[in-house]
Short mmCIF file of N, CA, C and O in Angstrom, two decimals:
data_model
loop_
_atom_site.label_atom_id
_atom_site.label_comp_id
_atom_site.label_asym_id
_atom_site.label_seq_id
_atom_site.Cartn_x
_atom_site.Cartn_y
_atom_site.Cartn_z
N MET U 1 78.49 153.88 66.59
CA MET U 1 78.30 154.71 67.77
C MET U 1 79.62 154.82 68.51
O MET U 1 80.49 154.00 68.32
N LYS U 2 79.70 155.84 69.30
CA LYS U 2 80.91 156.05 70.12
C LYS U 2 80.52 156.08 71.59
O LYS U 2 79.53 156.71 71.97
N PHE U 3 81.28 155.35 72.40
CA PHE U 3 81.15 155.39 73.85
C PHE U 3 82.38 156.17 74.33
O PHE U 3 83.51 155.75 74.12
N ILE U 4 82.14 157.29 74.99
CA ILE U 4 83.20 158.20 75.41
C ILE U 4 83.20 158.36 76.89
O ILE U 4 82.15 158.57 77.52
N PHE U 5 84.40 158.29 77.48
CA PHE U 5 84.52 158.54 78.92
C PHE U 5 85.82 159.22 79.26
O PHE U 5 86.78 159.18 78.53
N GLU U 6 85.79 159.89 80.41
CA GLU U 6 86.96 160.56 80.90
C GLU U 6 87.64 159.67 81.95
O GLU U 6 86.96 159.09 82.76
N VAL U 7 88.97 159.63 81.89
CA VAL U 7 89.74 158.84 82.85
C VAL U 7 90.66 159.83 83.59
O VAL U 7 91.44 160.57 82.97
N ARG U 8 90.56 159.82 84.90
CA ARG U 8 91.45 160.64 85.71
C ARG U 8 92.41 159.72 86.47
O ARG U 8 91.97 158.82 87.17
N ILE U 9 93.69 159.97 86.29
CA ILE U 9 94.73 159.13 86.91
C ILE U 9 94.96 159.67 88.32
O ILE U 9 95.21 160.85 88.50
N ARG U 10 94.90 158.81 89.30
CA ARG U 10 95.12 159.22 90.69
C ARG U 10 96.60 159.52 90.95
O ARG U 10 97.48 159.00 90.29
N GLU U 11 96.81 160.37 91.97
CA GLU U 11 98.13 160.79 92.37
C GLU U 11 99.04 159.56 92.62
O GLU U 11 98.60 158.53 93.18
N GLY U 12 100.27 159.65 92.14
CA GLY U 12 101.20 158.54 92.35
C GLY U 12 101.19 157.52 91.22
O GLY U 12 101.93 156.54 91.27
N HIS U 13 100.34 157.69 90.24
CA HIS U 13 100.21 156.81 89.10
C HIS U 13 100.40 157.54 87.81
O HIS U 13 100.38 158.79 87.79
N THR U 14 100.55 156.82 86.71
CA THR U 14 100.78 157.47 85.43
C THR U 14 99.75 157.02 84.39
O THR U 14 99.13 155.95 84.53
N ALA U 15 99.60 157.84 83.36
CA ALA U 15 98.74 157.49 82.24
C ALA U 15 99.25 156.20 81.58
O ALA U 15 98.42 155.39 81.09
N GLU U 16 100.55 155.98 81.58
CA GLU U 16 101.08 154.79 80.97
C GLU U 16 100.62 153.52 81.66
O GLU U 16 100.39 152.51 81.01
N GLU U 17 100.48 153.60 82.97
CA GLU U 17 99.93 152.44 83.71
C GLU U 17 98.53 152.07 83.24
O GLU U 17 98.21 150.93 83.00
N TYR U 18 97.69 153.13 83.08
CA TYR U 18 96.32 152.90 82.61
C TYR U 18 96.34 152.43 81.17
O TYR U 18 95.60 151.50 80.77
N ALA U 19 97.19 153.06 80.35
CA ALA U 19 97.28 152.67 78.94
C ALA U 19 97.58 151.18 78.76
O ALA U 19 97.05 150.51 77.86
N ASP U 20 98.43 150.68 79.62
CA ASP U 20 98.78 149.24 79.56
C ASP U 20 97.52 148.38 79.73
O ASP U 20 97.27 147.46 78.98
N ALA U 21 96.73 148.71 80.75
CA ALA U 21 95.47 147.98 81.00
C ALA U 21 94.49 148.16 79.87
O ALA U 21 93.80 147.25 79.46
N TRP U 22 94.42 149.44 79.37
CA TRP U 22 93.51 149.80 78.29
C TRP U 22 93.81 148.92 77.05
O TRP U 22 92.90 148.34 76.44
N VAL U 23 95.05 148.78 76.70
CA VAL U 23 95.42 148.03 75.53
C VAL U 23 95.11 146.54 75.72
O VAL U 23 94.52 145.91 74.84
N ARG U 24 95.40 146.01 76.90
CA ARG U 24 95.13 144.59 77.16
C ARG U 24 93.61 144.32 77.07
O ARG U 24 93.17 143.30 76.47
N ALA U 25 92.80 145.15 77.68
CA ALA U 25 91.35 144.99 77.62
C ALA U 25 90.80 145.22 76.23
O ALA U 25 89.98 144.44 75.72
N SER U 26 91.35 146.23 75.58
CA SER U 26 90.86 146.56 74.21
C SER U 26 91.15 145.43 73.23
O SER U 26 90.33 145.16 72.34
N GLU U 27 92.29 144.79 73.39
CA GLU U 27 92.59 143.64 72.46
C GLU U 27 91.54 142.55 72.58
O GLU U 27 91.18 141.93 71.55
N LEU U 28 91.00 142.32 73.75
CA LEU U 28 89.94 141.33 73.91
C LEU U 28 88.61 141.86 73.48
O LEU U 28 87.85 141.19 72.78
N ILE U 29 88.29 143.11 73.87
CA ILE U 29 87.02 143.72 73.50
C ILE U 29 86.85 143.80 71.98
O ILE U 29 85.78 143.59 71.44
N GLN U 30 87.95 144.12 71.30
CA GLN U 30 87.85 144.27 69.85
C GLN U 30 87.62 142.98 69.08
O GLN U 30 87.36 143.02 67.87
N GLN U 31 87.64 141.87 69.78
CA GLN U 31 87.29 140.60 69.17
C GLN U 31 85.75 140.42 69.08
O GLN U 31 85.28 139.55 68.36
N ALA U 32 85.00 141.26 69.76
CA ALA U 32 83.54 141.15 69.78
C ALA U 32 82.96 141.62 68.45
O ALA U 32 83.47 142.56 67.84
N PRO U 33 81.88 140.98 68.01
CA PRO U 33 81.23 141.43 66.77
C PRO U 33 80.78 142.93 66.91
O PRO U 33 80.24 143.30 67.94
N GLY U 34 81.05 143.70 65.89
CA GLY U 34 80.64 145.11 65.90
C GLY U 34 81.64 146.06 66.47
O GLY U 34 81.47 147.27 66.34
N ALA U 35 82.72 145.57 67.07
CA ALA U 35 83.77 146.48 67.60
C ALA U 35 84.53 147.11 66.44
O ALA U 35 84.90 146.42 65.49
N ARG U 36 84.74 148.42 66.53
CA ARG U 36 85.42 149.14 65.43
C ARG U 36 86.67 149.87 65.85
O ARG U 36 87.24 150.59 65.08
N GLY U 37 87.08 149.71 67.09
CA GLY U 37 88.35 150.33 67.50
C GLY U 37 88.23 151.17 68.77
O GLY U 37 87.10 151.49 69.21
N THR U 38 89.38 151.48 69.33
CA THR U 38 89.42 152.28 70.53
C THR U 38 90.53 153.32 70.40
O THR U 38 91.49 153.14 69.59
N GLU U 39 90.36 154.41 71.14
CA GLU U 39 91.39 155.46 71.18
C GLU U 39 91.49 155.99 72.58
O GLU U 39 90.53 155.97 73.34
N LEU U 40 92.70 156.37 72.94
CA LEU U 40 92.98 156.96 74.23
C LEU U 40 93.82 158.19 74.01
O LEU U 40 94.83 158.14 73.33
N HIS U 41 93.35 159.35 74.52
CA HIS U 41 94.02 160.63 74.31
C HIS U 41 94.28 161.34 75.63
O HIS U 41 93.48 161.32 76.54
N ARG U 42 95.48 161.97 75.70
CA ARG U 42 95.80 162.80 76.85
C ARG U 42 95.16 164.19 76.67
O ARG U 42 95.08 164.71 75.58
N LYS U 43 94.72 164.77 77.79
CA LYS U 43 94.22 166.12 77.74
C LYS U 43 95.40 167.07 77.69
O LYS U 43 96.40 166.93 78.40
N ILE U 44 95.32 168.07 76.82
CA ILE U 44 96.40 169.02 76.67
C ILE U 44 96.58 169.77 77.99
O ILE U 44 95.63 170.28 78.55
N GLY U 45 97.81 169.79 78.46
CA GLY U 45 98.13 170.52 79.70
C GLY U 45 97.79 169.79 80.98
O GLY U 45 98.00 170.33 82.07
N ASP U 46 97.24 168.57 80.90
CA ASP U 46 96.90 167.80 82.09
C ASP U 46 97.20 166.34 81.86
O ASP U 46 96.34 165.57 81.38
N PRO U 47 98.42 165.89 82.15
CA PRO U 47 98.79 164.50 81.84
C PRO U 47 98.06 163.45 82.71
O PRO U 47 98.18 162.27 82.46
N HIS U 48 97.26 163.92 83.69
CA HIS U 48 96.52 162.96 84.53
C HIS U 48 95.07 162.82 84.10
O HIS U 48 94.28 162.13 84.76
N THR U 49 94.70 163.47 82.99
CA THR U 49 93.36 163.32 82.46
C THR U 49 93.39 162.80 81.01
O THR U 49 94.15 163.32 80.20
N LEU U 50 92.63 161.78 80.76
CA LEU U 50 92.56 161.15 79.43
C LEU U 50 91.12 161.12 78.98
O LEU U 50 90.18 161.17 79.81
N ILE U 51 90.95 161.03 77.69
CA ILE U 51 89.62 160.75 77.14
C ILE U 51 89.74 159.43 76.39
O ILE U 51 90.73 159.20 75.69
N ALA U 52 88.81 158.55 76.64
CA ALA U 52 88.79 157.24 76.00
C ALA U 52 87.56 157.15 75.09
O ALA U 52 86.47 157.57 75.48
N ILE U 53 87.79 156.61 73.91
CA ILE U 53 86.73 156.50 72.91
C ILE U 53 86.70 155.07 72.37
O ILE U 53 87.71 154.57 71.90
N ALA U 54 85.57 154.41 72.50
CA ALA U 54 85.37 153.09 71.93
C ALA U 54 84.31 153.21 70.83
O ALA U 54 83.23 153.75 71.06
N THR U 55 84.61 152.77 69.62
CA THR U 55 83.71 152.90 68.48
C THR U 55 83.10 151.53 68.20
O THR U 55 83.84 150.52 68.14
N TRP U 56 81.80 151.54 67.98
CA TRP U 56 81.03 150.30 67.76
C TRP U 56 80.14 150.46 66.52
O TRP U 56 79.70 151.58 66.21
N GLU U 57 79.81 149.34 65.90
CA GLU U 57 78.90 149.32 64.79
C GLU U 57 77.52 149.83 65.21
O GLU U 57 76.84 150.53 64.46
N SER U 58 77.14 149.48 66.46
CA SER U 58 75.82 149.92 66.98
C SER U 58 75.83 149.76 68.50
O SER U 58 76.71 149.10 69.06
N LYS U 59 74.87 150.40 69.12
CA LYS U 59 74.71 150.28 70.55
C LYS U 59 74.40 148.84 70.91
O LYS U 59 74.85 148.31 71.94
N ALA U 60 73.59 148.18 70.08
CA ALA U 60 73.24 146.79 70.32
C ALA U 60 74.46 145.91 70.34
O ALA U 60 74.56 144.98 71.20
N ALA U 61 75.41 146.15 69.47
CA ALA U 61 76.67 145.34 69.48
C ALA U 61 77.43 145.60 70.75
O ALA U 61 77.97 144.64 71.35
N ARG U 62 77.56 146.82 71.19
CA ARG U 62 78.25 147.12 72.42
C ARG U 62 77.55 146.49 73.62
O ARG U 62 78.18 145.86 74.50
N ASP U 63 76.21 146.61 73.68
CA ASP U 63 75.46 146.00 74.79
C ASP U 63 75.61 144.48 74.79
O ASP U 63 75.72 143.89 75.87
N ALA U 64 75.70 143.86 73.58
CA ALA U 64 75.86 142.39 73.53
C ALA U 64 77.24 141.99 74.11
O ALA U 64 77.30 141.02 74.82
N MET U 65 78.26 142.80 73.81
CA MET U 65 79.59 142.49 74.39
C MET U 65 79.54 142.61 75.91
O MET U 65 80.04 141.79 76.61
N GLU U 66 78.89 143.68 76.41
CA GLU U 66 78.78 143.89 77.84
C GLU U 66 78.00 142.77 78.53
O GLU U 66 78.39 142.35 79.60
N SER U 67 76.97 142.28 77.91
CA SER U 67 76.15 141.23 78.56
C SER U 67 76.89 139.89 78.54
O SER U 67 76.56 139.04 79.34
N GLY U 68 77.86 139.73 77.64
CA GLY U 68 78.62 138.48 77.55
C GLY U 68 79.84 138.46 78.46
O GLY U 68 80.62 137.56 78.36
N LYS U 69 79.99 139.47 79.32
CA LYS U 69 81.10 139.66 80.25
C LYS U 69 82.20 138.59 80.17
O LYS U 69 82.09 137.49 80.73
N ASN U 70 83.26 138.91 79.50
CA ASN U 70 84.46 138.10 79.45
C ASN U 70 85.18 138.26 80.80
O ASN U 70 85.54 139.36 81.16
N PRO U 71 85.40 137.19 81.55
CA PRO U 71 86.01 137.31 82.89
C PRO U 71 87.43 137.94 82.79
O PRO U 71 87.87 138.63 83.70
N ARG U 72 88.15 137.69 81.72
CA ARG U 72 89.50 138.29 81.57
C ARG U 72 89.40 139.78 81.43
O ARG U 72 90.22 140.51 82.01
N ILE U 73 88.43 140.30 80.70
CA ILE U 73 88.24 141.75 80.58
C ILE U 73 87.92 142.35 81.93
O ILE U 73 88.52 143.34 82.33
N ALA U 74 87.04 141.74 82.63
CA ALA U 74 86.64 142.25 83.97
C ALA U 74 87.87 142.27 84.90
O ALA U 74 88.04 143.21 85.67
N GLU U 75 88.70 141.26 84.82
CA GLU U 75 89.90 141.15 85.65
C GLU U 75 90.88 142.31 85.33
O GLU U 75 91.42 142.96 86.25
N ILE U 76 91.04 142.59 84.07
CA ILE U 76 91.93 143.71 83.65
C ILE U 76 91.39 145.04 84.13
O ILE U 76 92.13 145.87 84.69
N ILE U 77 90.11 145.24 83.97
CA ILE U 77 89.47 146.49 84.43
C ILE U 77 89.61 146.65 85.95
O ILE U 77 89.91 147.74 86.44
N ARG U 78 89.38 145.58 86.69
CA ARG U 78 89.55 145.63 88.13
C ARG U 78 91.00 145.94 88.54
O ARG U 78 91.23 146.65 89.48
N SER U 79 91.94 145.48 87.75
CA SER U 79 93.35 145.71 88.07
C SER U 79 93.72 147.17 87.94
O SER U 79 94.63 147.69 88.63
N ALA U 80 93.02 147.92 87.10
CA ALA U 80 93.28 149.35 86.90
C ALA U 80 92.49 150.25 87.83
O ALA U 80 92.80 151.37 88.09
N ALA U 81 91.40 149.70 88.40
CA ALA U 81 90.49 150.49 89.24
C ALA U 81 91.14 151.24 90.39
O ALA U 81 90.76 152.36 90.69
N PRO U 82 92.16 150.67 91.06
CA PRO U 82 92.72 151.37 92.23
C PRO U 82 93.48 152.70 91.86
O PRO U 82 93.67 153.52 92.72
N PHE U 83 93.81 152.90 90.60
CA PHE U 83 94.59 154.09 90.28
C PHE U 83 93.90 155.03 89.29
O PHE U 83 94.51 155.94 88.76
N VAL U 84 92.62 154.80 89.02
CA VAL U 84 91.89 155.73 88.11
C VAL U 84 90.47 155.97 88.63
O VAL U 84 89.90 155.20 89.35
N ASP U 85 89.91 157.09 88.19
CA ASP U 85 88.47 157.39 88.34
C ASP U 85 87.95 157.55 86.95
O ASP U 85 88.49 158.29 86.12
N ILE U 86 86.87 156.82 86.60
CA ILE U 86 86.33 156.82 85.24
C ILE U 86 84.92 157.42 85.28
O ILE U 86 84.11 157.00 86.10
N HIS U 87 84.70 158.37 84.39
CA HIS U 87 83.41 159.07 84.34
C HIS U 87 82.89 158.99 82.89
O HIS U 87 83.45 159.60 81.99
N PRO U 88 81.82 158.21 82.68
CA PRO U 88 81.25 158.15 81.34
C PRO U 88 80.74 159.51 80.93
O PRO U 88 80.12 160.25 81.69
N LEU U 89 81.08 159.92 79.69
CA LEU U 89 80.60 161.19 79.15
C LEU U 89 79.37 160.94 78.27
O LEU U 89 78.61 161.90 78.03
N GLY U 90 79.24 159.73 77.76
CA GLY U 90 78.02 159.46 77.01
C GLY U 90 78.23 158.49 75.85
O GLY U 90 79.33 158.12 75.54
N GLU U 91 77.11 158.12 75.28
CA GLU U 91 77.06 157.27 74.09
C GLU U 91 76.53 158.13 72.98
O GLU U 91 75.45 158.76 73.11
N PHE U 92 77.23 158.13 71.85
CA PHE U 92 76.86 159.04 70.74
C PHE U 92 76.65 158.25 69.48
O PHE U 92 77.51 157.44 69.09
N GLU U 93 75.54 158.51 68.78
CA GLU U 93 75.30 157.90 67.48
C GLU U 93 76.23 158.45 66.44
O GLU U 93 76.66 159.62 66.54
N ASP U 94 76.53 157.67 65.39
CA ASP U 94 77.25 158.22 64.24
C ASP U 94 76.39 159.29 63.61
O ASP U 94 75.13 159.16 63.60
N PRO U 95 76.98 160.34 63.09
CA PRO U 95 76.19 161.40 62.52
C PRO U 95 75.43 160.94 61.26
O PRO U 95 75.92 160.12 60.49
N GLU U 96 74.19 161.45 61.10
CA GLU U 96 73.43 161.17 59.89
C GLU U 96 74.01 161.89 58.70
O GLU U 96 73.88 161.46 57.56
N TRP U 97 74.62 163.04 58.99
CA TRP U 97 75.29 163.81 57.94
C TRP U 97 76.42 164.63 58.55
O TRP U 97 76.41 164.90 59.73
N VAL U 98 77.37 165.01 57.72
CA VAL U 98 78.53 165.74 58.17
C VAL U 98 78.66 167.00 57.28
O VAL U 98 78.58 166.90 56.07
N VAL U 99 78.84 168.11 57.90
CA VAL U 99 79.04 169.35 57.17
C VAL U 99 80.52 169.66 57.07
O VAL U 99 81.21 169.73 58.10
N MET U 100 81.02 169.80 55.85
CA MET U 100 82.44 170.09 55.61
C MET U 100 82.55 171.39 54.85
O MET U 100 81.73 171.65 53.96
N PRO U 101 83.57 172.22 55.14
CA PRO U 101 83.76 173.41 54.35
C PRO U 101 84.00 173.00 52.87
O PRO U 101 84.53 171.93 52.59
N SER U 102 83.55 173.86 51.96
CA SER U 102 83.74 173.54 50.51
C SER U 102 85.20 173.34 50.19
O SER U 102 86.08 173.94 50.80
N GLY U 103 85.49 172.41 49.28
CA GLY U 103 86.83 172.08 48.92
C GLY U 103 87.44 171.02 49.81
O GLY U 103 88.56 170.61 49.57
N ARG U 104 86.74 170.55 50.80
CA ARG U 104 87.20 169.49 51.70
C ARG U 104 86.46 168.19 51.37
O ARG U 104 85.28 168.22 51.07
N SER U 105 87.13 167.09 51.52
CA SER U 105 86.41 165.83 51.32
C SER U 105 86.52 164.96 52.54
O SER U 105 87.16 165.25 53.45
#
């Protein structure tokens, strides 16, 4: 499953500041069972808007990590809170099937 959210960088701050916190938190989060990786992307034409994607084996695995609240992860997230606004876009299941144009694998 994928957990996707939008990150808006507040005036006077940079995406790089948030990326630093993102990497530090992700390194810890990715140690949890079922974690499959994270991605952070800039919005084209808007350097103050990012999309963040965390991929998990299942929603249950993600929920288990959340319920086990690592205090270091919470501290990193709090450190970034003053310069970002985060809006969850949703939790999405992996597709049951994928349609690809013929000739593509």
